[in-house]
Coordinates of C-alpha atoms and ligand atoms in Angstrom, one line a residue:
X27 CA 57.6 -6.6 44.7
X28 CA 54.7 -8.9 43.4
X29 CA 53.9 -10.0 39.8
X30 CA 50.2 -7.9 39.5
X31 CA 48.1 -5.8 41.1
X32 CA 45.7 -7.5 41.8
X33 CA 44.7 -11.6 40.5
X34 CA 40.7 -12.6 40.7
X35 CA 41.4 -16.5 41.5
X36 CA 39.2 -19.4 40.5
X37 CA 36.2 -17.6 39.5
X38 CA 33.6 -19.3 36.6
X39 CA 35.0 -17.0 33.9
X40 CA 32.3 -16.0 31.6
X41 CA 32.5 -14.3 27.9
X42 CA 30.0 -14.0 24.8
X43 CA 31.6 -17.1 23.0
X44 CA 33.3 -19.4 26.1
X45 CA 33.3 -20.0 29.6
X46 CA 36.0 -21.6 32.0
X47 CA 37.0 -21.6 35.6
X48 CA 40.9 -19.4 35.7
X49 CA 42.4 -16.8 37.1
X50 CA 42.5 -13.3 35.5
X51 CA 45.8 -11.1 36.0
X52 CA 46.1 -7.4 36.1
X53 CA 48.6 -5.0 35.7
X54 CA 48.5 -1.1 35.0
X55 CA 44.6 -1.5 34.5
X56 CA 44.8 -4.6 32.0
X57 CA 44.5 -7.8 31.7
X58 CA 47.8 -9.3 31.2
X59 CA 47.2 -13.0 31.7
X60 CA 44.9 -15.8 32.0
X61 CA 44.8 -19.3 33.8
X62 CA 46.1 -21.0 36.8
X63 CA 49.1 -20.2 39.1
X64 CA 50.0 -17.2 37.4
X65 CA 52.4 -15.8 40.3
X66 CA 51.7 -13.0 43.1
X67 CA 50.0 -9.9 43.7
X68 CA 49.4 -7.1 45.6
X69 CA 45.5 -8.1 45.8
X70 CA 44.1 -11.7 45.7
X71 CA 40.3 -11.5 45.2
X72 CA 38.9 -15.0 46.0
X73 CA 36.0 -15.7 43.1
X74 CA 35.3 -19.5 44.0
X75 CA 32.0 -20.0 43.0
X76 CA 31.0 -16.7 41.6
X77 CA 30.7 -15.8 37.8
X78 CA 33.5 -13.6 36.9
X79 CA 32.2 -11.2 33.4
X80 CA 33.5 -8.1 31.6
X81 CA 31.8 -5.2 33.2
X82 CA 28.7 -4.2 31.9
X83 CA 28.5 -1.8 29.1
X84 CA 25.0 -0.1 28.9
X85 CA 24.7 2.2 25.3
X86 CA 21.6 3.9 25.7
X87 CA 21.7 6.2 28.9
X88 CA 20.9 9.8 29.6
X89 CA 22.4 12.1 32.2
X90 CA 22.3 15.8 32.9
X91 CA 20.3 15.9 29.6
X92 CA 18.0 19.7 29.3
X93 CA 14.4 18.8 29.6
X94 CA 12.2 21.7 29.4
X95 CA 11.6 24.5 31.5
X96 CA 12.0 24.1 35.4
X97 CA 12.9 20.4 35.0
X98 CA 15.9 18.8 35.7
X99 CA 17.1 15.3 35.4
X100 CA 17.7 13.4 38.7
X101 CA 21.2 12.4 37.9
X102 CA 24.4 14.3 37.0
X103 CA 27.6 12.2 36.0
X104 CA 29.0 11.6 39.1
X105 CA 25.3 10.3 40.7
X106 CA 24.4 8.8 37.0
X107 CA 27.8 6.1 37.0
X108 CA 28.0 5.6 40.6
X109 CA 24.9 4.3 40.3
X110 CA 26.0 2.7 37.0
X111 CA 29.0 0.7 38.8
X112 CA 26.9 -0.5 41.6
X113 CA 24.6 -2.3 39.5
X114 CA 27.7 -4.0 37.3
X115 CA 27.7 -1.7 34.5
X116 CA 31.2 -0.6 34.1
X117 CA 30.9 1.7 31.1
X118 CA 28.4 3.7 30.0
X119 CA 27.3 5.5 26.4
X120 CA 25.2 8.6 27.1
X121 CA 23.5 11.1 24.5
X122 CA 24.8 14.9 23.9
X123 CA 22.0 16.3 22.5
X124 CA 21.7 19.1 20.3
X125 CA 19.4 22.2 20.1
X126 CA 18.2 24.0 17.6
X127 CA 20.2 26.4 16.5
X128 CA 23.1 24.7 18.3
X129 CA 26.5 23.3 16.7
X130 CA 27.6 20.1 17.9
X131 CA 31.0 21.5 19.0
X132 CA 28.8 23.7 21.1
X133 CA 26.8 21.4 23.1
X134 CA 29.6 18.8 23.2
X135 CA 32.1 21.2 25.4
X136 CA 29.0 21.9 27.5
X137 CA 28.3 18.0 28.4
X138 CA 32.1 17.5 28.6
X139 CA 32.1 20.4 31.3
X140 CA 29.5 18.0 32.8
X141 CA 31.3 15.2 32.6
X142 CA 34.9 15.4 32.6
X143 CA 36.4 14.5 36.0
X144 CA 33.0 13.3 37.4
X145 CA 32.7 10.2 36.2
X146 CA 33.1 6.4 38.3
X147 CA 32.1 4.4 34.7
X148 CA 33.9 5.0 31.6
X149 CA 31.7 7.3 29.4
X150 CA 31.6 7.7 25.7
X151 CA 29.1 9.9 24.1
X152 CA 26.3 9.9 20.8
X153 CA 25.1 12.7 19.3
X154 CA 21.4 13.3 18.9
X155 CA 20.7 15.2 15.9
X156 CA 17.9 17.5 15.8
X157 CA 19.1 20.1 13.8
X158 CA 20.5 18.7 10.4
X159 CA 21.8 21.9 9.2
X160 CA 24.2 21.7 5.9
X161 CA 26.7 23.0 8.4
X162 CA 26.0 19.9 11.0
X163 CA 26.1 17.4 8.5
X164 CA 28.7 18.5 5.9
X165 CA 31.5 20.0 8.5
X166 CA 30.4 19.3 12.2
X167 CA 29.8 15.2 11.8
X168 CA 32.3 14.3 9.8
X169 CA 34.7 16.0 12.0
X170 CA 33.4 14.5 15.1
X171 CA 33.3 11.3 14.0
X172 CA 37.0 10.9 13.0
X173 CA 37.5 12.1 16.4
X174 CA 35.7 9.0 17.8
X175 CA 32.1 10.1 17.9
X176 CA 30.7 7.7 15.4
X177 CA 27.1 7.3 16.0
X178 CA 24.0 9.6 16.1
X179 CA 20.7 9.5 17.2
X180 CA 17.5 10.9 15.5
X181 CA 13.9 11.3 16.4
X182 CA 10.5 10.4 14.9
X183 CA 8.6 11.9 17.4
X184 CA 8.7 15.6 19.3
X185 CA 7.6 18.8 17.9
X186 CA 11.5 20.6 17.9
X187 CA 13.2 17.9 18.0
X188 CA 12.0 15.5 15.4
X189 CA 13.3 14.8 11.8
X190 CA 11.0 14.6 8.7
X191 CA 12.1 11.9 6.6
X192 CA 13.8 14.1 4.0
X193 CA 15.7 15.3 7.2
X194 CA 16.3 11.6 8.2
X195 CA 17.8 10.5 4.5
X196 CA 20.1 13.4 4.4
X197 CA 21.4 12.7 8.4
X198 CA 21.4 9.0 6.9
X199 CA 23.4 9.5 3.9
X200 CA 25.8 11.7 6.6
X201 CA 26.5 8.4 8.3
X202 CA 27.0 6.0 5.0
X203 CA 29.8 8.7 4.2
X204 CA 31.4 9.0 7.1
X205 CA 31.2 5.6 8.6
X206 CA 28.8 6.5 11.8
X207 CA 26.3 4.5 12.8
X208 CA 22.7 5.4 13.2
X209 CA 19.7 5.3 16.1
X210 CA 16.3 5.9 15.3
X211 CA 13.6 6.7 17.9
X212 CA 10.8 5.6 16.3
X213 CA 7.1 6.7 16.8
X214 CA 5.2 8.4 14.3
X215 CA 4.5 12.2 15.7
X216 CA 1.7 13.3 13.6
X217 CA -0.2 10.2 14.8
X218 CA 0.2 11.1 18.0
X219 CA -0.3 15.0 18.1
X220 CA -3.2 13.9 16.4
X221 CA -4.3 11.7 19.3
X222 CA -2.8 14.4 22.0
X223 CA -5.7 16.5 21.0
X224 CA -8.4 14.1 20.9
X225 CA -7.7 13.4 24.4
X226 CA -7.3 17.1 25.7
X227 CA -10.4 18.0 23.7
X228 CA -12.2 15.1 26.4
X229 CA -10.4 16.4 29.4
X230 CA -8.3 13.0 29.8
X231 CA -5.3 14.2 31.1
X232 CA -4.1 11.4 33.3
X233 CA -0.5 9.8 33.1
X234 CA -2.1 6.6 31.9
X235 CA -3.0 8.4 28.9
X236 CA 0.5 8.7 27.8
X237 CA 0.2 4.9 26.9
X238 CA -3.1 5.7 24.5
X239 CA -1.9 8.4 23.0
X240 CA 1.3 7.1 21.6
X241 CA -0.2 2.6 20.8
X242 CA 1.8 0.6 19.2
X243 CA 0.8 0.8 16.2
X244 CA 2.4 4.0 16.1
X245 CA 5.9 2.2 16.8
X246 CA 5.2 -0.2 14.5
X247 CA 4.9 2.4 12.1
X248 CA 7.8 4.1 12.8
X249 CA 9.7 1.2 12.8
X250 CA 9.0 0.1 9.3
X251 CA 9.9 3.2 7.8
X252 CA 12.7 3.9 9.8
X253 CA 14.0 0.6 8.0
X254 CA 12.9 1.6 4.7
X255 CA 14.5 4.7 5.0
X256 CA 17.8 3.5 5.9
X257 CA 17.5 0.5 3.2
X258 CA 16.9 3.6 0.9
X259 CA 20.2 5.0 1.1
X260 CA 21.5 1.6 2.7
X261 CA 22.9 1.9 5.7
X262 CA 22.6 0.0 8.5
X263 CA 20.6 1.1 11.5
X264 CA 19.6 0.8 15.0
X265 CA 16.2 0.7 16.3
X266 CA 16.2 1.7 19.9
X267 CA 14.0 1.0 23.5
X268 CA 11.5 -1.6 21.1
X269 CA 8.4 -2.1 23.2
X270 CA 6.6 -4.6 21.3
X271 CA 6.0 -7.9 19.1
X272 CA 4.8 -5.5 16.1
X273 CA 7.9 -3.5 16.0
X274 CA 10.1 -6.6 16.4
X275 CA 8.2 -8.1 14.1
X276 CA 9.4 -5.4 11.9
X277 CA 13.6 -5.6 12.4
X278 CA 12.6 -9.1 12.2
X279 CA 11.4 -8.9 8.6
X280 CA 14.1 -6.2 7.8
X281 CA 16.8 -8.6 8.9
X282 CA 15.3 -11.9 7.1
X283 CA 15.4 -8.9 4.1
X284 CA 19.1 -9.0 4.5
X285 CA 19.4 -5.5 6.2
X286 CA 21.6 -4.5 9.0
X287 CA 19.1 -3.8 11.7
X288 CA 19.6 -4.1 15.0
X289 CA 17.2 -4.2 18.1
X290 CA 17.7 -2.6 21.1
X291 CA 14.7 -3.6 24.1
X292 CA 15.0 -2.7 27.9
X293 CA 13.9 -4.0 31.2
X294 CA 10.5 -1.2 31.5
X295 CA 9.4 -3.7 28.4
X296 CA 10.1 -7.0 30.6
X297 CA 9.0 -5.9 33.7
X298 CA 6.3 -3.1 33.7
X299 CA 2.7 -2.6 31.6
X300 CA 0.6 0.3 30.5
X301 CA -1.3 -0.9 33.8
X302 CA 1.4 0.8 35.7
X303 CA 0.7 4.3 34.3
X304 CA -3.1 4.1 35.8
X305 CA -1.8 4.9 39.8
X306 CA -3.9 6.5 41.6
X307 CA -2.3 10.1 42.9
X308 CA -0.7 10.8 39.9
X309 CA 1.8 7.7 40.9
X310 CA 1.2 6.6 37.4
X311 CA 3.8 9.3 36.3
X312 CA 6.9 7.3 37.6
X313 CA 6.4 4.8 34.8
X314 CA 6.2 7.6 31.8
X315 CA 8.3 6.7 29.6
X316 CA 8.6 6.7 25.5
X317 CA 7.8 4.0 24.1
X318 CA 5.8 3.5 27.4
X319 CA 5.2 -0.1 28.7
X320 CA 2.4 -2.3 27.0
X321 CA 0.9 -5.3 27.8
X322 CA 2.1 -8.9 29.0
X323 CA 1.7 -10.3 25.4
X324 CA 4.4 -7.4 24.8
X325 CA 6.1 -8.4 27.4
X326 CA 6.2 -12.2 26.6
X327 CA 7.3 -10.8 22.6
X328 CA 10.5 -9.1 24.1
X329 CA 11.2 -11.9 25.8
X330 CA 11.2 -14.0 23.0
X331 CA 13.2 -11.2 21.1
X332 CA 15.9 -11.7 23.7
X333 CA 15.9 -15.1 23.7
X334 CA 15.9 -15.4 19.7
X335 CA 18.5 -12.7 18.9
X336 CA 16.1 -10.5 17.5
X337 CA 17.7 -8.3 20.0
X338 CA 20.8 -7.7 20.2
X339 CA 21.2 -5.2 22.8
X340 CA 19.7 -4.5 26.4
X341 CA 20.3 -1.5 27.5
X342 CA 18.6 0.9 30.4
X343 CA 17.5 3.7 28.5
X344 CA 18.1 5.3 31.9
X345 CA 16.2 8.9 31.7
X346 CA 16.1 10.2 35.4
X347 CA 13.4 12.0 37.4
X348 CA 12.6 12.9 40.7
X349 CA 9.0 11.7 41.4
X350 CA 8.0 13.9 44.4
X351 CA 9.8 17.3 42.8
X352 CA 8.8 20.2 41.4
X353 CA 11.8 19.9 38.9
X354 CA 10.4 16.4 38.7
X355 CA 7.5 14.2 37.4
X356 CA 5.7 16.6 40.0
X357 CA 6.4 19.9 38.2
X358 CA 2.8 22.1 38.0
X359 CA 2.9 21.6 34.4
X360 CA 3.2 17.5 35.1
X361 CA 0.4 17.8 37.4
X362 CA -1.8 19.6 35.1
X363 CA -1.0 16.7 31.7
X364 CA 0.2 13.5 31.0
X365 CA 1.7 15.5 28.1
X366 CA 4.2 17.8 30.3
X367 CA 5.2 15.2 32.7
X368 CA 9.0 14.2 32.3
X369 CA 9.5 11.7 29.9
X370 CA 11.7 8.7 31.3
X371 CA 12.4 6.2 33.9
X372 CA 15.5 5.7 35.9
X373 CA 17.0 1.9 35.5
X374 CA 20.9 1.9 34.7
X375 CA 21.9 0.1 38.2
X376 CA 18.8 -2.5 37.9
X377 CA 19.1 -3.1 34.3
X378 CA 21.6 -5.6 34.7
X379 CA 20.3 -7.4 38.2
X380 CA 16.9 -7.9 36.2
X381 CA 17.9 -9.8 33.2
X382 CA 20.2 -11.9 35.1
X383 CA 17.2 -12.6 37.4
X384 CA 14.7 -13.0 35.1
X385 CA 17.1 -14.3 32.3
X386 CA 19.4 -16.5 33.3
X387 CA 18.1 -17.3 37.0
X388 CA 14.7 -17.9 35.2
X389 CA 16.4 -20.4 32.5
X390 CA 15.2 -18.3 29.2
X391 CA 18.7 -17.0 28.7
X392 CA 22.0 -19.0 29.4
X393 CA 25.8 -16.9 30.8
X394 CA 27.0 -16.4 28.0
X395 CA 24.0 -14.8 26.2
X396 CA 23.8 -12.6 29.2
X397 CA 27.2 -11.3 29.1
X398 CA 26.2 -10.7 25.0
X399 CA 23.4 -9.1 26.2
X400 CA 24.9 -7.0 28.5
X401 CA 28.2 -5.6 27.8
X402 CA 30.2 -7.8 24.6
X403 CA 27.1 -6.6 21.7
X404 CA 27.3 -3.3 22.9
X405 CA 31.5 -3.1 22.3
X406 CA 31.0 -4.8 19.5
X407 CA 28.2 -2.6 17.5
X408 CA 29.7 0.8 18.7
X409 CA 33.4 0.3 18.3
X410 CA 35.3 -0.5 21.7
X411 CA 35.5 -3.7 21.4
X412 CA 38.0 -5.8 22.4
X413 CA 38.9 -2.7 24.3
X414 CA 36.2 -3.3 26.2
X415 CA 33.5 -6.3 26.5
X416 CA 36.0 -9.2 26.8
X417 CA 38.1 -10.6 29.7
X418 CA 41.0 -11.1 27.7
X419 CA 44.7 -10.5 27.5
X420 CA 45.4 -6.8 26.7
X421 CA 41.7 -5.9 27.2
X422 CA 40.7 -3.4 30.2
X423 CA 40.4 -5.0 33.0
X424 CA 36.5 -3.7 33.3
X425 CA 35.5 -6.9 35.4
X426 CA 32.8 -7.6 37.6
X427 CA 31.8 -10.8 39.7
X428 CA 28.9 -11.7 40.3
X429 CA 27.1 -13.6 43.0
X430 CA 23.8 -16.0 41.6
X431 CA 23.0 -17.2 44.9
X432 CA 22.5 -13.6 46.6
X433 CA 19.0 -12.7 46.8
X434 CA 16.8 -9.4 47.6
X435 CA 14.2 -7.3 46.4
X436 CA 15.2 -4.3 44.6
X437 CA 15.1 -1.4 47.2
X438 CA 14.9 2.2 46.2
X439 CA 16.7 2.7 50.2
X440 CA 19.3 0.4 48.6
X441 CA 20.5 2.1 45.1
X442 CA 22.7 5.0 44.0
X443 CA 21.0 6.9 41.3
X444 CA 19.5 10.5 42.3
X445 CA 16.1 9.4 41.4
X446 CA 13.7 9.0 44.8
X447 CA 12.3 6.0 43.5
X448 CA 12.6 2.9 40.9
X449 CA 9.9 1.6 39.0
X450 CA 11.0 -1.6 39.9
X451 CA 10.2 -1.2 43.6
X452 CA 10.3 -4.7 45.6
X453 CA 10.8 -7.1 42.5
X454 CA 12.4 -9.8 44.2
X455 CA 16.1 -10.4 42.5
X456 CA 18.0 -13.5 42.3
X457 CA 22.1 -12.6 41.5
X458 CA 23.2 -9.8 42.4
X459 CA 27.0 -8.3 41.6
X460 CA 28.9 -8.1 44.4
X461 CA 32.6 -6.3 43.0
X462 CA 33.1 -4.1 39.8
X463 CA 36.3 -3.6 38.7
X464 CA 37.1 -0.4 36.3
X465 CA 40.5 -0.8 34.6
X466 CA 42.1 -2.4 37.8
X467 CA 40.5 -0.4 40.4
X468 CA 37.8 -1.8 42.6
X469 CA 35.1 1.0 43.0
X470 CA 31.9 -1.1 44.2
X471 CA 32.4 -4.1 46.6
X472 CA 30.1 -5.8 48.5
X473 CA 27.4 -3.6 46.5
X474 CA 28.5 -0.3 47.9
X475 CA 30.7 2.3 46.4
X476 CA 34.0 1.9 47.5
X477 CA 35.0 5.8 47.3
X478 CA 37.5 5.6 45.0
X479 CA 38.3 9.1 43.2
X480 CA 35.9 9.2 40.2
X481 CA 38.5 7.4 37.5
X482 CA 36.3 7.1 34.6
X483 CA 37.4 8.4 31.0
X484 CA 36.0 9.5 28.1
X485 CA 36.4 6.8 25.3
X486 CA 36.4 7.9 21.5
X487 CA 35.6 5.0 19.8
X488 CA 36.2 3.6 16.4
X489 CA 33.6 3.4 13.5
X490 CA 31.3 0.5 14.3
X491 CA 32.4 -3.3 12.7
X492 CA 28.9 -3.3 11.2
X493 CA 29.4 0.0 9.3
X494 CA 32.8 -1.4 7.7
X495 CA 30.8 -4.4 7.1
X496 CA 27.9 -3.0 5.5
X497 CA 30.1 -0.9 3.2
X498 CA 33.1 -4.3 2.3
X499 CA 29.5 -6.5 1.7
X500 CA 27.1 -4.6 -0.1
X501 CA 24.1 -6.8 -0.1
X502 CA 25.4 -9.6 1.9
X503 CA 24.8 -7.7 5.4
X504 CA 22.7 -9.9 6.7
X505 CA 25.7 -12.5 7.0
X506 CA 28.0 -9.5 8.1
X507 CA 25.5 -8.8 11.1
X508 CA 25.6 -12.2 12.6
X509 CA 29.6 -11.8 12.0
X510 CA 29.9 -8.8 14.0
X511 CA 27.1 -9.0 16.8
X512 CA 26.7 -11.9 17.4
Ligands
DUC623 N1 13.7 8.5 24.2 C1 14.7 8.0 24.9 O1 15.5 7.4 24.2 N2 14.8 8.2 26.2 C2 14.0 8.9 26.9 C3 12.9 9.6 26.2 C4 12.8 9.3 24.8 O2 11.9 9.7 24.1
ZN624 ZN1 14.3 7.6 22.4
ZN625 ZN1 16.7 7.1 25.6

C-alpha cells in the first residue's frame, strides 16, 4: 500500500504567479500535496530538470463543427483532443454552434452525442449564437447557463450566421442578466460582401484573395464597435483570434477607457502572413483562415500584445481541414473561389510548442507568463479555475512537463490531429512537452499517446470572475480585470 498514485519528483514547478523546484502528489486524480519527501507511490516520475505546469487549457477550438455542404471538418472529438494532449493542452473549450431555426437544447444533445465518451482532454463547451430568437434568449440561455454553459459567441461577419447590432445588444443584454460572458467575432460583413463582389466581378478568385477581401481595416472596425456595443449595455466582452496592431490598438483604448475587454490572439498571427495564401496550386488554401494572417508589422504588434498584456489569452482557434479532400479545402466549390474554400486552420497540438519556442525560448515572454498564457487566463476568465489552471492542493492534477532543451521541426508525419497537413510545416521548435497528465492519468508520454481509454469529461463551469466583477464594480472594471486575469 503506498501513500499516492503517482508523485512527479523534483521538477521546476511553474504557475501564473510563482515558481519553485517540489514534488507534486496525487491521489484519486488530485493534487493532494506539495513539497519535498512527501512519502511513496505507486508511480515516481523523475522531473529533474524539466518544467513541471498545469496542463494547457486552450478556449477557442472547433471540432466536428457543420460547414457547408459536402465539407467536413478533419477532426472529431476523439482525433481533435488526442491531438490536444500531445501537444500539452489538457483541456479544451469547443463551440456548439447553433442554426437557424435551431434551439440550443437541440444542437447541444447533438455535439454531446459527438462528444461524450470520446474525449482524451477534458471538454467544456460555448455556444455560438446565431439565432437570437425571444425563445433563445429569454428561456434557452438562461437555462443553459445555470447549468454551466456561461459564455456565448456571436458573429460580425457571415451571411446566416451573423448578428446586426440590434441582434448583438439584445444577445448582450442576455449575458449582463444572466451572468455569461461574451465572444465577438469581429469583421464588418457588409464591407466585405462588398469587396467579395468587386473581386468576382474581376475574375480574382485565388485563395490569396481571402486576405484582400476581408483588410484590416475591416477588423478594426469591427472591433471598435464590438466594444461600443458592449460598453452600451455594459458588459464585459471578449474579442477573439485579433490579427492586428489596429484592432489591439482598439481593446487597448477600451481597456485604458476602464472596460472589461479582453484579447484573445493565436499562433497563425505570430507565425504566418497574407504571403502564405499566394501558393502556387491552390496551396494558398491551407492558410485560409478568418481573420486571415497579415503582415510582419502585424506580426511584430501581436507580439508586443503578448508581451504587454494586451492579450490575455492564446488560444488555437483550431478549425480543421483536410487539404488534399474533396470534403476539404479541395472541395469543387474551394477550387472554383477563395470564397467557398473551408474557412480555418488546424493548430491545437502546436499552439502551445510555438509560444514556448518563440516566447519563452526566444526571451520575449518569461514561465510564468507562458503558463498565463496558456492555460491559468483561460480558467480564470471562463470559470474553472482553480479547478483547473493551477498545480495546487485540491486542484486536478491536469499536469504536463515539459522538456526546453528538446528540439525539432514541427512535422505534419509527427502530430495527431486528422488534418493532412499544418501550416506550420518545418518551423524548427525549441521545448517540446514530453508527459501530460489528465486528472492522474498519464495519456501522452514521450510525445505519443499512451492509449489510455478516452477519460475526458465534460466540465460545466461557473459564471466567469470578470462577470461577477463587472457587476460588484460598476465602473471600476478596469481594476477588476487586472484582479481576475491577470
Ligand atoms: N471564426 C473562428 O473563430 N474560427 C474559424 C472561422 C471563424 O470565422
Ligand atoms: Zn471567429
Ligand atoms: Zn474560431
Amino acid at each position: 500500500m503506498t501513500d499516492f498514485d503517482t508523485i512527479i519528483a523534483n521538477g521546476l514547478v511553474v504557475n501564473a504567479d510563482e515558481q519553485m523546484i517540489c514534488d507534486i502528489a496525487i491521489r484519486d486524480g488530485l493534487i493532494v500535496a506539495m513539497g519535498t519527501n512527501l512519502g511513496t507511490a505507486g508511480r515516481i516520475i523523475d522531473a529533474s530538470g524539466k518544467i513541471v505546469v498545469p496542463g494547457g487549457i486552450d478556449s477557442h477550438v472547433h471540432i466536428s463543427q457543420p460547414s457547408g455542404d459536402g465539407i467536413v471538418m478533419a477532426d472529431d472529438f476523439a482525433s481533435g483532443t488526442l491531438s490536444a494532449i500531445c501537444g500539452g493542452t489538457t483541456t479544451i473549450l469547443p463551440f456548439c454552434l447553433q442554426q437557424k431555426g435551431q434551439s440550443l437544447r437541440e444542437v447541444l444533445k447533438l455535439y454531446h452525442a459527438e462528444a461524450d465518451g470520446k474525449c482524451h482532454a477534458d471538454v467544456s463547451f460555448h455556444l455560438i449564437v446565431t439565432d437570437p430568437t425571444p425563445n433563445v434568449l429569454g428561456q434557452e440561455l438562461p437555462a443553459l447557463v445555470e447549468e454551466g454553459y456561461t459564455s456565448f459567441k456571436v458573429f460580425m461577419t457571415y451571411e446566416g450566421m451573423r448578428l446586426y447590432d440590434d441582434e448583438i445588444l439584445a444577445t448582450m443584454d442576455c449575458a449582463r442578466e444572466t451572468g455569461a460572458l461574451m465572444m465577438v467575432h469581429c469583421e464588418n460583413e457588409d464591407a466585405i460582401r462588398y469587396l467579395i463582389g468587386k473581386h468576382e466581378e474581376q475574375a480574382r478568385l485565388e485563395p490569396k484573395y481571402h486576405a484582400t477581401t476581408r483588410p484590416q481595416v475591416v477588423e478594426r472596425e469591427a472591433t471598435h464597435r464590438a466594444i461600443s456595443l458592449a460598453e452600451v449595455v455594459d458588459v464585459p466582452v471578449v474579442i477573439v483570434h485579433v490579427s492586428n496592431g489596429a484592432a489591439m490598438q482598439e481593446i487597448r483604448a477600451g481597456k485604458a477607457r476602464g472596460r472589461a475587454v479582453v484579447g484573445e490572439t493565436c499562433p497563425q498571427y505570430l507565425m504566418l502572413t497574407a504571403d502564405d495564401l499566394d501558393m502556387a496550386e491552390w496551396e494558398g488554401a491551407k492558410f485560409v483562415c478568418s481573420p486571415p494572417p497579415r503582415d510582419a508589422e502585424s506580426q511584430i504588434a501581436c507580439w508586443e500584445g503578448i508581451e504587454t498584456g494586451v492579450f490575455d489569452l492564446f488560444s488555437s482557434d483550431h478549425c480543421p481541414f483536410r487539404y488534399d479532400d474533396p470534403h476539404g479545402k479541395l472541395s469543387p466549390e474551394g477550387q472554383k473561389s477563395f470564397r467557398w474554400i473551408p474557412n480555418g486552420i488546424p493548430g491545437v497540438e502546436t499552439r502551445l510548442p510555438i509560444l514556448f519556442s518563440e516566447g519563452v525560448e526566444k526571451g520575449r515572454i518569461d514561465l510564468q507568463r507562458f503558463v498565463a498564457l496558456s492555460s491559468t487566463n483561460h480558467a480564470k476568465l471562463y470559470g474553472l479555475y482553480p479547478r483547473k489552471g493551477v498545480i495546487a492542493v485540491g486542484s486536478d492534477a491536469d499536469i504536463v512537463i515539459w522538456d526546453a532543451a528538446k528540439s525539432g521541426p514541427i512535422l505534419q508525419s509527427g502530430l495527431h490531429h486528422g488534418a493532412d497537413y499544418t501550416p506550420y510545416e518545418g518551423l524548427h521548435v525549441k521545448g517540446w512537452p514530453i508527459l501530460s497528465m489528465l486528472r492522474g492519468s498519464v495519456v501522452m508520454e514521450d510525445g505519443e499517446p499512451t492509449g489510455a481509454a478516452p477519460v475526458g469529461q465534460h466540465l460545466a463551469r461557473d459564471r466567469s470572475p470578470l462577470v461577477n466583477v463587472a457587476r460588484s464594480l460598476q465602473s471600476s472594471l478596469g481594476e477588476g480585470l487586472q484582479q481576475v486575469v491577470r
